[in-house]
Coordinates of C-alpha atoms and ligand atoms in Angstrom, one line a residue:
M1 CA 110.0 119.3 102.2
N2 CA 113.5 119.9 102.0
D3 CA 113.9 119.9 105.9
V4 CA 117.1 117.9 106.1
Q5 CA 116.4 117.3 109.8
P6 CA 112.7 117.5 110.4
K7 CA 111.7 118.0 113.3
A8 CA 108.8 115.9 114.7
T9 CA 107.3 113.5 117.0
I10 CA 106.5 110.1 116.0
V11 CA 103.6 108.5 118.0
I12 CA 103.9 104.8 117.0
F13 CA 100.5 103.0 117.9
G14 CA 101.4 99.2 118.2
A15 CA 105.2 100.1 119.7
T16 CA 105.3 96.2 121.7
G17 CA 104.6 95.0 117.9
D18 CA 106.8 93.4 115.4
L19 CA 106.8 95.8 112.9
A20 CA 108.1 98.3 115.7
K21 CA 110.7 96.1 117.2
R22 CA 112.1 94.3 113.5
K23 CA 111.7 98.1 111.0
L24 CA 110.7 101.1 113.2
F25 CA 113.0 101.5 116.2
P26 CA 116.1 100.5 114.1
S27 CA 115.4 102.7 111.4
I28 CA 114.7 105.7 113.5
Y29 CA 118.3 105.1 115.2
K30 CA 119.8 104.8 111.7
L31 CA 118.4 108.2 110.1
Y32 CA 119.8 109.5 113.9
Q33 CA 123.1 107.9 113.2
K34 CA 123.5 109.4 109.6
G35 CA 122.5 112.8 110.9
K36 CA 118.9 113.1 109.6
L37 CA 117.2 113.8 112.8
A38 CA 118.7 116.4 114.8
E39 CA 118.0 116.7 118.4
Q40 CA 114.7 117.9 117.9
F41 CA 112.7 114.7 117.7
A42 CA 110.4 112.1 120.0
V43 CA 109.7 108.7 119.5
V44 CA 106.2 108.0 122.0
G45 CA 105.2 104.6 121.9
V46 CA 101.8 103.7 122.2
A47 CA 100.3 100.5 123.0
R48 CA 98.1 98.3 125.2
R49 CA 100.8 96.9 127.7
P50 CA 102.2 98.7 130.4
H51 CA 105.1 100.1 130.6
T52 CA 107.1 102.8 132.3
D53 CA 109.0 105.2 130.2
E54 CA 112.0 103.3 131.8
S55 CA 111.0 100.1 130.7
F56 CA 110.1 101.1 127.0
R57 CA 113.4 102.6 126.6
H58 CA 115.0 99.3 128.2
Y59 CA 113.3 97.2 125.3
V60 CA 113.6 99.9 122.8
K61 CA 117.5 99.7 123.3
E62 CA 117.2 95.6 123.0
T63 CA 115.5 95.4 120.0
I64 CA 118.0 98.0 118.3
E65 CA 121.2 95.9 119.6
E66 CA 119.2 92.8 118.4
A67 CA 118.5 94.3 114.6
T68 CA 121.8 96.1 114.2
K69 CA 124.1 94.0 116.1
Q70 CA 125.5 96.7 117.7
E71 CA 125.9 97.4 121.2
L72 CA 123.9 100.9 121.5
I73 CA 125.9 103.3 123.3
D74 CA 123.7 106.6 122.6
E75 CA 122.1 107.0 125.9
K76 CA 121.0 110.4 124.6
F77 CA 119.4 108.8 121.7
I78 CA 117.2 106.7 124.2
S79 CA 116.1 109.6 125.8
H80 CA 114.0 110.5 123.6
F81 CA 111.7 107.7 123.8
Y82 CA 108.5 107.8 125.8
Y83 CA 105.6 105.5 126.5
H84 CA 101.7 106.0 126.9
S85 CA 99.7 102.9 128.0
L86 CA 96.5 103.4 125.7
D87 CA 93.3 101.9 125.4
A88 CA 91.9 102.7 122.2
T89 CA 88.6 103.1 122.9
N90 CA 88.6 105.4 126.2
T91 CA 88.4 109.0 125.3
Q92 CA 90.6 110.0 128.5
S93 CA 93.7 108.1 127.4
Y94 CA 93.8 110.1 124.7
E95 CA 93.2 113.5 126.4
Q96 CA 96.6 112.0 128.8
L97 CA 98.5 110.9 125.4
N98 CA 97.8 114.8 123.9
E99 CA 99.6 115.8 127.5
L100 CA 102.3 113.6 126.8
L101 CA 103.0 115.0 123.6
T102 CA 102.6 118.3 124.2
R103 CA 105.5 117.9 127.6
V104 CA 108.0 116.0 124.9
E105 CA 107.3 119.0 122.2
E106 CA 108.0 121.1 124.8
Q107 CA 111.0 119.4 126.1
F108 CA 112.6 119.2 122.5
H109 CA 111.4 122.0 120.6
I110 CA 109.4 120.4 118.1
P111 CA 106.6 122.8 116.8
G112 CA 104.0 120.7 117.0
N113 CA 104.5 118.3 113.9
R114 CA 103.1 114.8 114.3
I115 CA 103.3 111.8 113.0
F116 CA 100.8 108.7 113.9
Y117 CA 102.1 105.9 112.9
L118 CA 99.6 103.0 112.8
A119 CA 101.5 99.6 113.1
M120 CA 98.8 97.6 114.0
A121 CA 95.8 95.5 113.2
P122 CA 93.2 97.4 110.3
E123 CA 90.3 97.1 112.9
F124 CA 91.5 99.6 115.3
F125 CA 91.9 102.3 112.6
G126 CA 88.9 103.9 112.3
T127 CA 88.3 104.3 116.3
I128 CA 92.0 105.6 116.9
T129 CA 92.0 108.4 114.0
S130 CA 88.4 109.8 115.3
H131 CA 90.1 110.0 118.5
L132 CA 92.8 111.7 117.3
K133 CA 90.9 114.1 115.8
S134 CA 87.7 114.5 118.8
E135 CA 90.6 114.6 121.3
G136 CA 92.4 117.6 119.4
L137 CA 95.5 115.6 118.8
T138 CA 95.8 116.9 115.4
A139 CA 94.9 120.3 116.0
T140 CA 98.7 122.0 116.3
N141 CA 100.5 124.6 115.3
G142 CA 102.7 122.5 112.8
W143 CA 101.6 119.4 110.6
T144 CA 100.4 115.9 111.6
R145 CA 100.3 112.9 109.3
L146 CA 99.2 109.6 109.5
V147 CA 100.7 106.5 108.3
I148 CA 99.2 103.1 107.7
E149 CA 100.4 99.7 107.1
K150 CA 98.7 97.2 104.8
P151 CA 96.3 95.5 104.9
F152 CA 94.2 98.2 103.7
G153 CA 90.9 96.4 103.7
H154 CA 89.9 93.0 102.4
D155 CA 88.1 94.1 99.1
L156 CA 87.1 97.3 97.2
Q157 CA 84.3 97.7 99.4
S158 CA 86.1 96.8 103.0
A159 CA 88.9 99.2 101.8
Q160 CA 86.4 102.3 100.8
R161 CA 84.7 101.6 104.3
L162 CA 88.0 102.2 106.1
N163 CA 89.1 105.1 103.8
E164 CA 86.0 107.0 104.3
E165 CA 86.7 105.9 108.4
I166 CA 90.0 107.2 108.0
R167 CA 88.9 110.7 105.7
Q168 CA 86.8 111.8 108.4
S169 CA 89.8 112.9 110.7
F170 CA 92.9 113.2 108.0
S171 CA 92.9 114.6 104.3
E172 CA 94.4 112.7 101.5
E173 CA 97.3 114.9 101.6
Q174 CA 97.7 114.1 106.0
I175 CA 98.0 110.1 104.9
F176 CA 101.1 108.0 104.2
R177 CA 100.0 104.5 103.1
I178 CA 103.2 102.6 103.4
D179 CA 104.1 99.9 100.5
H180 CA 107.4 98.8 101.5
Y181 CA 108.6 97.5 98.2
L182 CA 108.3 101.5 97.2
G183 CA 111.3 102.3 99.9
K184 CA 113.4 99.7 98.0
E185 CA 116.5 100.9 96.3
M186 CA 116.3 99.0 93.0
V187 CA 112.2 99.8 92.8
Q188 CA 113.3 103.4 93.1
N189 CA 115.4 103.0 90.4
I190 CA 113.3 101.8 87.6
E191 CA 112.2 105.0 86.9
V192 CA 115.5 106.0 86.3
I193 CA 116.3 103.6 84.1
R194 CA 113.4 103.8 81.8
F195 CA 113.7 107.6 82.0
A196 CA 117.5 108.5 82.2
N197 CA 118.6 106.3 79.9
A198 CA 118.3 107.3 76.0
I199 CA 119.0 103.6 74.9
F200 CA 115.8 102.0 76.7
E201 CA 112.8 104.1 76.5
P202 CA 112.2 103.9 72.6
L203 CA 112.2 100.2 72.7
W204 CA 109.8 100.7 76.1
N205 CA 107.0 99.4 74.3
N206 CA 104.8 96.7 71.9
R207 CA 107.1 96.9 69.4
F208 CA 110.3 95.6 71.5
I209 CA 109.1 94.1 74.0
A210 CA 107.7 90.3 74.0
N211 CA 107.0 90.3 77.9
I212 CA 108.0 91.6 81.3
Q213 CA 108.5 88.8 83.9
I214 CA 108.1 89.8 88.0
T215 CA 109.2 87.5 90.3
S216 CA 108.9 87.5 94.5
S217 CA 110.1 84.7 95.7
E218 CA 110.4 83.8 99.4
T219 CA 111.8 80.8 101.1
L220 CA 109.7 81.9 104.5
G221 CA 106.3 80.1 105.5
V222 CA 104.2 82.0 107.1
E223 CA 105.7 81.9 110.4
D224 CA 103.8 83.4 113.4
R225 CA 101.5 85.1 111.0
G226 CA 99.1 82.2 110.2
R227 CA 95.9 83.7 111.8
Y228 CA 96.4 86.6 109.6
Y229 CA 97.7 85.2 106.6
D230 CA 94.8 82.0 106.6
H231 CA 92.5 85.3 106.0
S232 CA 95.0 86.7 103.5
G233 CA 96.6 84.9 100.7
A234 CA 98.8 85.8 98.5
L235 CA 97.0 87.7 96.2
R236 CA 96.1 89.9 99.0
D237 CA 99.2 90.1 100.9
M238 CA 101.5 90.2 97.6
V239 CA 99.8 90.9 94.3
Q240 CA 96.8 93.8 95.6
N241 CA 100.0 96.0 96.5
H242 CA 103.8 95.4 95.6
M243 CA 103.0 93.4 92.2
L244 CA 101.1 96.1 91.2
Q245 CA 103.2 98.2 92.5
M246 CA 106.3 97.1 90.3
V247 CA 103.7 96.4 87.4
A248 CA 102.7 100.0 87.7
L249 CA 106.4 101.6 88.0
L250 CA 107.0 99.9 84.6
A251 CA 104.6 100.7 82.7
M252 CA 103.5 104.1 83.4
E253 CA 103.9 106.5 80.6
P254 CA 107.1 109.1 81.9
P255 CA 105.5 111.9 83.8
I256 CA 105.3 115.5 83.3
K257 CA 107.7 116.3 85.7
L258 CA 109.1 114.4 89.1
T259 CA 106.2 115.4 91.3
T260 CA 104.0 113.4 94.0
D261 CA 101.3 113.8 91.6
D262 CA 102.2 113.5 88.1
I263 CA 103.7 110.5 89.3
R264 CA 101.1 108.8 90.5
S265 CA 98.4 110.0 88.4
E266 CA 100.7 107.7 85.7
K267 CA 100.7 104.8 88.0
V268 CA 96.7 105.1 88.7
K269 CA 96.4 105.0 84.4
V270 CA 97.9 102.1 84.2
L271 CA 96.1 99.9 87.4
R272 CA 92.9 101.7 85.4
A273 CA 94.2 100.3 82.1
L274 CA 94.5 96.8 83.5
R275 CA 92.3 94.7 81.5
P276 CA 89.7 93.2 83.8
M277 CA 89.1 89.9 85.0
T278 CA 86.1 88.1 84.3
H279 CA 85.1 85.1 86.2
D280 CA 85.4 83.5 83.5
D281 CA 89.3 84.4 82.6
V282 CA 90.5 84.3 86.4
E283 CA 91.2 80.1 85.4
T284 CA 92.8 81.0 82.0
Y285 CA 95.1 84.0 83.3
F286 CA 95.9 83.2 86.9
V287 CA 97.3 80.2 88.9
R288 CA 97.1 79.3 92.7
G289 CA 98.7 77.6 94.6
Q290 CA 99.8 76.2 98.7
Y291 CA 102.7 74.3 99.8
G292 CA 102.9 71.1 100.7
R293 CA 106.1 69.6 102.9
G294 CA 109.3 69.9 101.2
I295 CA 112.8 70.6 101.9
V296 CA 114.0 74.1 101.9
R297 CA 117.3 74.7 102.1
G298 CA 118.5 71.6 103.5
Q299 CA 115.9 71.7 106.0
Q300 CA 112.3 69.7 106.2
V301 CA 109.7 72.3 106.4
V302 CA 105.5 71.1 107.3
G303 CA 103.0 71.6 104.4
Y304 CA 101.0 74.6 105.0
R305 CA 98.1 73.2 106.5
E306 CA 100.2 71.8 109.4
E307 CA 101.4 75.2 110.1
H308 CA 100.5 77.3 113.2
S309 CA 97.0 79.0 113.6
V310 CA 96.2 77.5 109.6
D311 CA 93.0 75.9 109.4
P312 CA 93.9 72.1 108.5
N313 CA 91.6 72.2 105.4
S314 CA 92.6 75.6 103.8
N315 CA 91.9 76.8 100.6
T316 CA 94.0 80.0 101.1
E317 CA 96.9 80.0 98.3
T318 CA 100.8 80.7 99.5
F319 CA 101.5 81.2 95.7
V320 CA 100.1 83.5 92.5
A321 CA 101.1 83.4 89.0
G322 CA 99.5 85.8 86.6
K323 CA 99.5 87.2 83.2
L324 CA 98.5 90.4 82.9
M325 CA 97.2 92.7 79.7
I326 CA 97.6 96.5 79.9
D327 CA 95.1 97.7 77.8
N328 CA 96.6 100.9 75.9
F329 CA 98.7 102.2 73.4
R330 CA 102.0 101.3 74.6
W331 CA 101.4 97.6 76.0
A332 CA 98.7 96.2 73.2
G333 CA 99.8 92.6 73.1
V334 CA 102.3 92.5 75.8
P335 CA 101.7 90.3 78.6
F336 CA 103.1 91.4 82.6
Y337 CA 103.6 87.8 84.0
I338 CA 103.9 88.3 87.5
R339 CA 104.6 85.5 90.3
T340 CA 105.0 85.5 94.0
G341 CA 105.1 82.9 96.5
K342 CA 105.9 81.6 100.0
R343 CA 108.2 78.6 100.7
M344 CA 110.2 79.1 97.4
T345 CA 113.6 77.6 96.4
E346 CA 115.0 81.0 97.0
K347 CA 114.3 84.5 98.5
S348 CA 114.5 87.1 95.4
T349 CA 113.0 89.7 93.7
K350 CA 113.6 90.0 90.4
I351 CA 112.5 91.7 86.9
V352 CA 113.1 90.8 83.8
V353 CA 112.2 92.4 80.8
Q354 CA 112.4 89.8 77.8
F355 CA 113.2 92.1 74.2
K356 CA 111.5 90.8 71.0
D357 CA 114.2 88.8 68.7
V358 CA 115.5 90.9 65.5
P359 CA 113.1 90.7 62.7
M360 CA 115.9 88.5 60.9
N361 CA 118.4 86.7 62.9
L362 CA 121.0 86.2 60.7
Y363 CA 122.9 83.6 63.1
Y364 CA 120.0 81.2 63.5
R365 CA 121.8 78.8 61.6
T366 CA 125.2 78.9 62.7
S367 CA 124.5 79.5 66.4
E368 CA 122.8 76.8 68.7
H369 CA 120.8 79.4 70.7
V370 CA 120.9 83.0 69.7
H371 CA 119.7 84.5 73.4
P372 CA 117.0 87.1 73.3
N373 CA 117.8 90.4 74.8
L374 CA 117.1 91.1 78.5
L375 CA 117.2 93.3 80.7
V376 CA 117.1 92.2 84.9
I377 CA 116.2 94.2 87.4
H378 CA 117.6 92.9 90.8
I379 CA 115.4 94.3 93.2
Q380 CA 116.9 91.7 96.3
P381 CA 118.6 90.4 98.0
D382 CA 121.4 91.4 95.5
E383 CA 120.4 94.7 93.6
G384 CA 121.5 96.0 90.2
I385 CA 121.1 95.3 86.7
T386 CA 122.2 93.0 84.3
L387 CA 121.8 93.3 80.3
H388 CA 122.0 90.0 78.0
L389 CA 123.5 90.5 74.8
N390 CA 125.1 88.5 72.0
A391 CA 128.3 88.7 71.0
K392 CA 130.7 86.7 68.8
K393 CA 132.2 83.7 69.9
S394 CA 135.6 84.2 70.2
G395 CA 137.5 82.1 67.5
E396 CA 135.0 79.9 66.0
S397 CA 133.9 82.1 62.5
M398 CA 130.2 83.2 62.6
K399 CA 128.6 81.4 66.0
T400 CA 127.3 83.7 68.7
T401 CA 127.7 83.7 72.6
P402 CA 125.2 84.9 75.5
I403 CA 127.1 87.7 77.3
K404 CA 125.9 90.1 80.2
L405 CA 127.2 93.7 81.3
D406 CA 126.3 94.2 84.8
Y407 CA 126.1 96.3 87.2
C408 CA 126.1 95.6 91.1
N409 CA 124.7 98.3 93.5
N410 CA 125.4 96.6 96.8
C411 CA 128.7 94.9 95.6
I412 CA 130.2 98.0 96.1
D413 CA 132.1 99.0 98.7
G414 CA 130.6 101.6 101.0
I415 CA 127.3 101.2 99.4
N416 CA 125.2 100.4 102.3
T417 CA 121.7 100.4 100.7
P418 CA 119.5 101.8 103.7
E419 CA 116.4 99.9 104.5
A420 CA 113.1 100.7 103.0
Y421 CA 111.7 101.6 105.8
E422 CA 114.1 104.0 106.8
K423 CA 113.5 105.9 103.5
L424 CA 110.1 106.0 103.7
L425 CA 109.9 107.1 107.4
Y426 CA 112.3 110.3 106.4
D427 CA 110.3 110.6 103.1
C428 CA 107.5 111.1 105.5
M429 CA 108.8 113.5 107.9
R430 CA 110.0 115.6 104.9
G431 CA 106.4 115.4 104.1
D432 CA 107.3 113.5 100.3
A433 CA 104.3 110.8 99.5
T434 CA 105.6 110.0 96.5
N435 CA 106.5 106.3 97.5
F436 CA 103.1 105.9 99.5
T437 CA 100.0 105.0 97.7
H438 CA 97.1 107.5 96.9
W439 CA 93.8 106.0 97.7
D440 CA 93.1 105.9 93.8
E441 CA 96.0 103.7 93.6
V442 CA 94.8 101.0 96.0
A443 CA 91.3 101.0 94.8
A444 CA 92.4 100.7 91.0
S445 CA 94.0 97.8 92.3
W446 CA 91.3 96.2 94.5
S447 CA 89.1 96.4 91.4
F448 CA 91.7 94.3 89.6
V449 CA 92.2 91.8 92.0
D450 CA 88.0 90.9 93.7
P451 CA 87.0 89.0 90.8
I452 CA 89.9 87.2 91.3
S453 CA 89.7 86.8 95.0
E454 CA 86.1 85.8 94.5
V455 CA 86.7 82.8 92.2
W456 CA 88.8 81.6 94.2
A457 CA 86.9 81.4 97.5
N458 CA 84.1 80.0 95.5
T459 CA 85.8 77.3 94.0
K460 CA 87.7 75.0 96.5
A461 CA 91.1 74.1 95.1
V462 CA 91.1 70.5 94.9
D463 CA 94.9 69.8 94.3
F464 CA 96.1 71.6 97.2
P465 CA 98.7 71.7 98.1
N466 CA 100.0 71.5 94.7
Y467 CA 103.6 72.3 95.3
E468 CA 106.2 71.7 97.1
A469 CA 108.0 73.7 99.8
G470 CA 111.5 74.4 98.2
S471 CA 110.2 74.6 94.4
M472 CA 109.5 77.6 92.2
G473 CA 105.8 76.4 92.8
P474 CA 102.9 74.6 90.9
K475 CA 103.4 73.4 87.1
K476 CA 100.3 75.2 85.6
A477 CA 102.6 78.3 86.8
D478 CA 104.9 77.2 83.6
E479 CA 102.1 76.3 81.4
L480 CA 101.0 79.5 81.5
L481 CA 104.0 81.0 79.7
Q482 CA 104.8 78.3 77.4
K483 CA 100.9 78.6 76.2
D484 CA 102.4 82.1 75.0
G485 CA 105.4 80.3 73.9
F486 CA 107.7 82.2 77.1
H487 CA 109.2 80.7 80.0
W488 CA 110.4 81.4 83.1
W489 CA 113.9 82.9 83.0
P490 CA 116.0 81.5 86.1
L491 CA 116.6 83.6 88.9
N492 CA 120.0 82.2 90.2
G493 CA 123.4 83.2 88.8
T494 CA 123.0 82.6 85.8
M495 CA 120.8 85.9 85.3
Ligands
BG6_501 C1 104.8 91.7 103.0 C2 103.9 90.6 103.2 O1 104.1 93.1 102.9 O2 105.9 91.6 102.8 C3 104.8 89.6 103.9 O3 102.7 90.9 103.7 C4 106.1 89.5 102.9 O4 104.1 88.1 104.2 C5 106.4 90.8 102.7 O5 106.7 88.3 103.5 C6 108.0 90.5 101.7 O6 108.3 91.2 101.8 P1 110.2 91.5 101.4 O7 110.7 92.9 101.4 O8 111.2 90.5 102.1 O9 109.9 90.8 99.8

C-alpha cells in the first residue's frame, strides 16, 4: 500500500477509446513526470482496431500532447507502451496477450503485478474477465486488479448480474469500481473539513443544519454520447453514482479509523438510511427535466431531442432535482437537496450547508437581511471553502452585513490539483480502494434510484422539453425547495 513507485503493467481494454485518450494516457504521463512511476511499469493497450506498437505509441504521444498542450519529448516514457489487437471472444487472442504481458514484464522487471482496466462498454465485462481467468492472465506471481468504469448496470438487477459475472474471476478486494468524483480534491476534502475541525462536527446534525444542497451543473449537452445517454438519463448517469456518493460523504458518521473498510461501512449505512421512494412519492420528491433549445455561453444550441443519436420523441431526463431524507438519528428532518443537469447556465459543482437561524435573532428588526450561516464547499471549477457569517455593518449602529471567509485551494500559486484519474490510477496501483465504490454501495444506490426510474419510464413527461438550454433547470426544481421555505443558493461569484 505504501509503495511510492508501484511496479505494474496497466492493461487498458478500450485503448483507442475516448476515456483512454482524454484521461488515462495523460494521467499516466503526469504520474511518470512526477516520479510516482519508476521505470518498472508498462502500459499495454488493447482494442479491436489493428495497430503496431509503433503506430500505437505515435497515437498515445499525440493524445498526451493534445491533452497537456506540451510537446512530449520523453521517448523513454513512450517506449513503455505496447499494443495488442484483441478479439474479445477469441481464446487464442488472450493467450497471445498473456505472452506479450510476460515479455513486457521481463523487459521492465515487473513482478507480475497487473491492472486490467476496462475502459469500454459493460456488455463485454463478463466475457473479458472470464477469459482473463481461464487463459491464466490473472495467475501471476504478483497481484492482479480489475478497474471498471460506470455504468455498473442499468438497475439493481442488471448490476447484480454483472457483479456475479465479474466475481467469477475477481474477488471483491481485487475490483476497483471507478467513481471519478471520489478522485476530486475537494470531494476528498469533505471528510477533512468535517472530521478535522472542532467547529463543524458538533454542529453537523439536525439540531443546527437546516438543509444541505448539492448542485452539479454542466454547460455541455450530450455531445457524441447520445446513444448511451438516451438509455441512461441524468438519474443513472449522475445521481446513482456521483451525487449519492457526495451525500454519503456529507452524512456519514465519523469512521472508527481512516481505513478503506471503516469509511466504506459508514457510507453504506447512509445509503441504507435513505428514505426509500415509493412510486407515489416520486412526484413529490423528484423533478425531471429535459433541455430545449437555448443559448449557452452566448452560443445558440439545439434541444436534446435534436441531438445526434437521440430519439426525436425522447422521454429521457437531462436534469434531475430531488429531495432526499436520511432517516437516522443525526439527520432526521433535514432535507438533502440534489440537482444536476446538462446544458445549464454554468459548469459548477458546489455543496451548500445551510445552518439554522439563531434561536432569537436580535438583529431582525435593525437589519434588512440577516443571512443564514452557510458553509460552501466548492468542488469545481474553483476549489475551496467559503463560510458565510454576519458581522456588524461599519458605522451604522446595529445593522448587520453578510461577510465571507474564503479559502481557495487552486488560487494558491504552485498548487496544481491533480486530475481525479491521476489520483485514482495511483491509488489503484498502490492497492488503496478507499476512493472506489464497494459493491454494497452500488447495490444500495440502485435500490434507492430504481423506483424513481420505474415511475419515469412508465409515465411520459408531457412537458418535455421543460427547461431552456442555458438556464438552471425547470421551475419545478425551484418549487421543490419553496415548499419547504428554502431556495437554491446561487452558484455564481456571490457564493
Ligand atoms: C460522467 C458522466 O460520469 O460525469 C457525464 O457520464 C458527465 O455525463 C461527467 O458529464 C461529469 O463529470 P465532471 O467531472 O465533468 O463533473
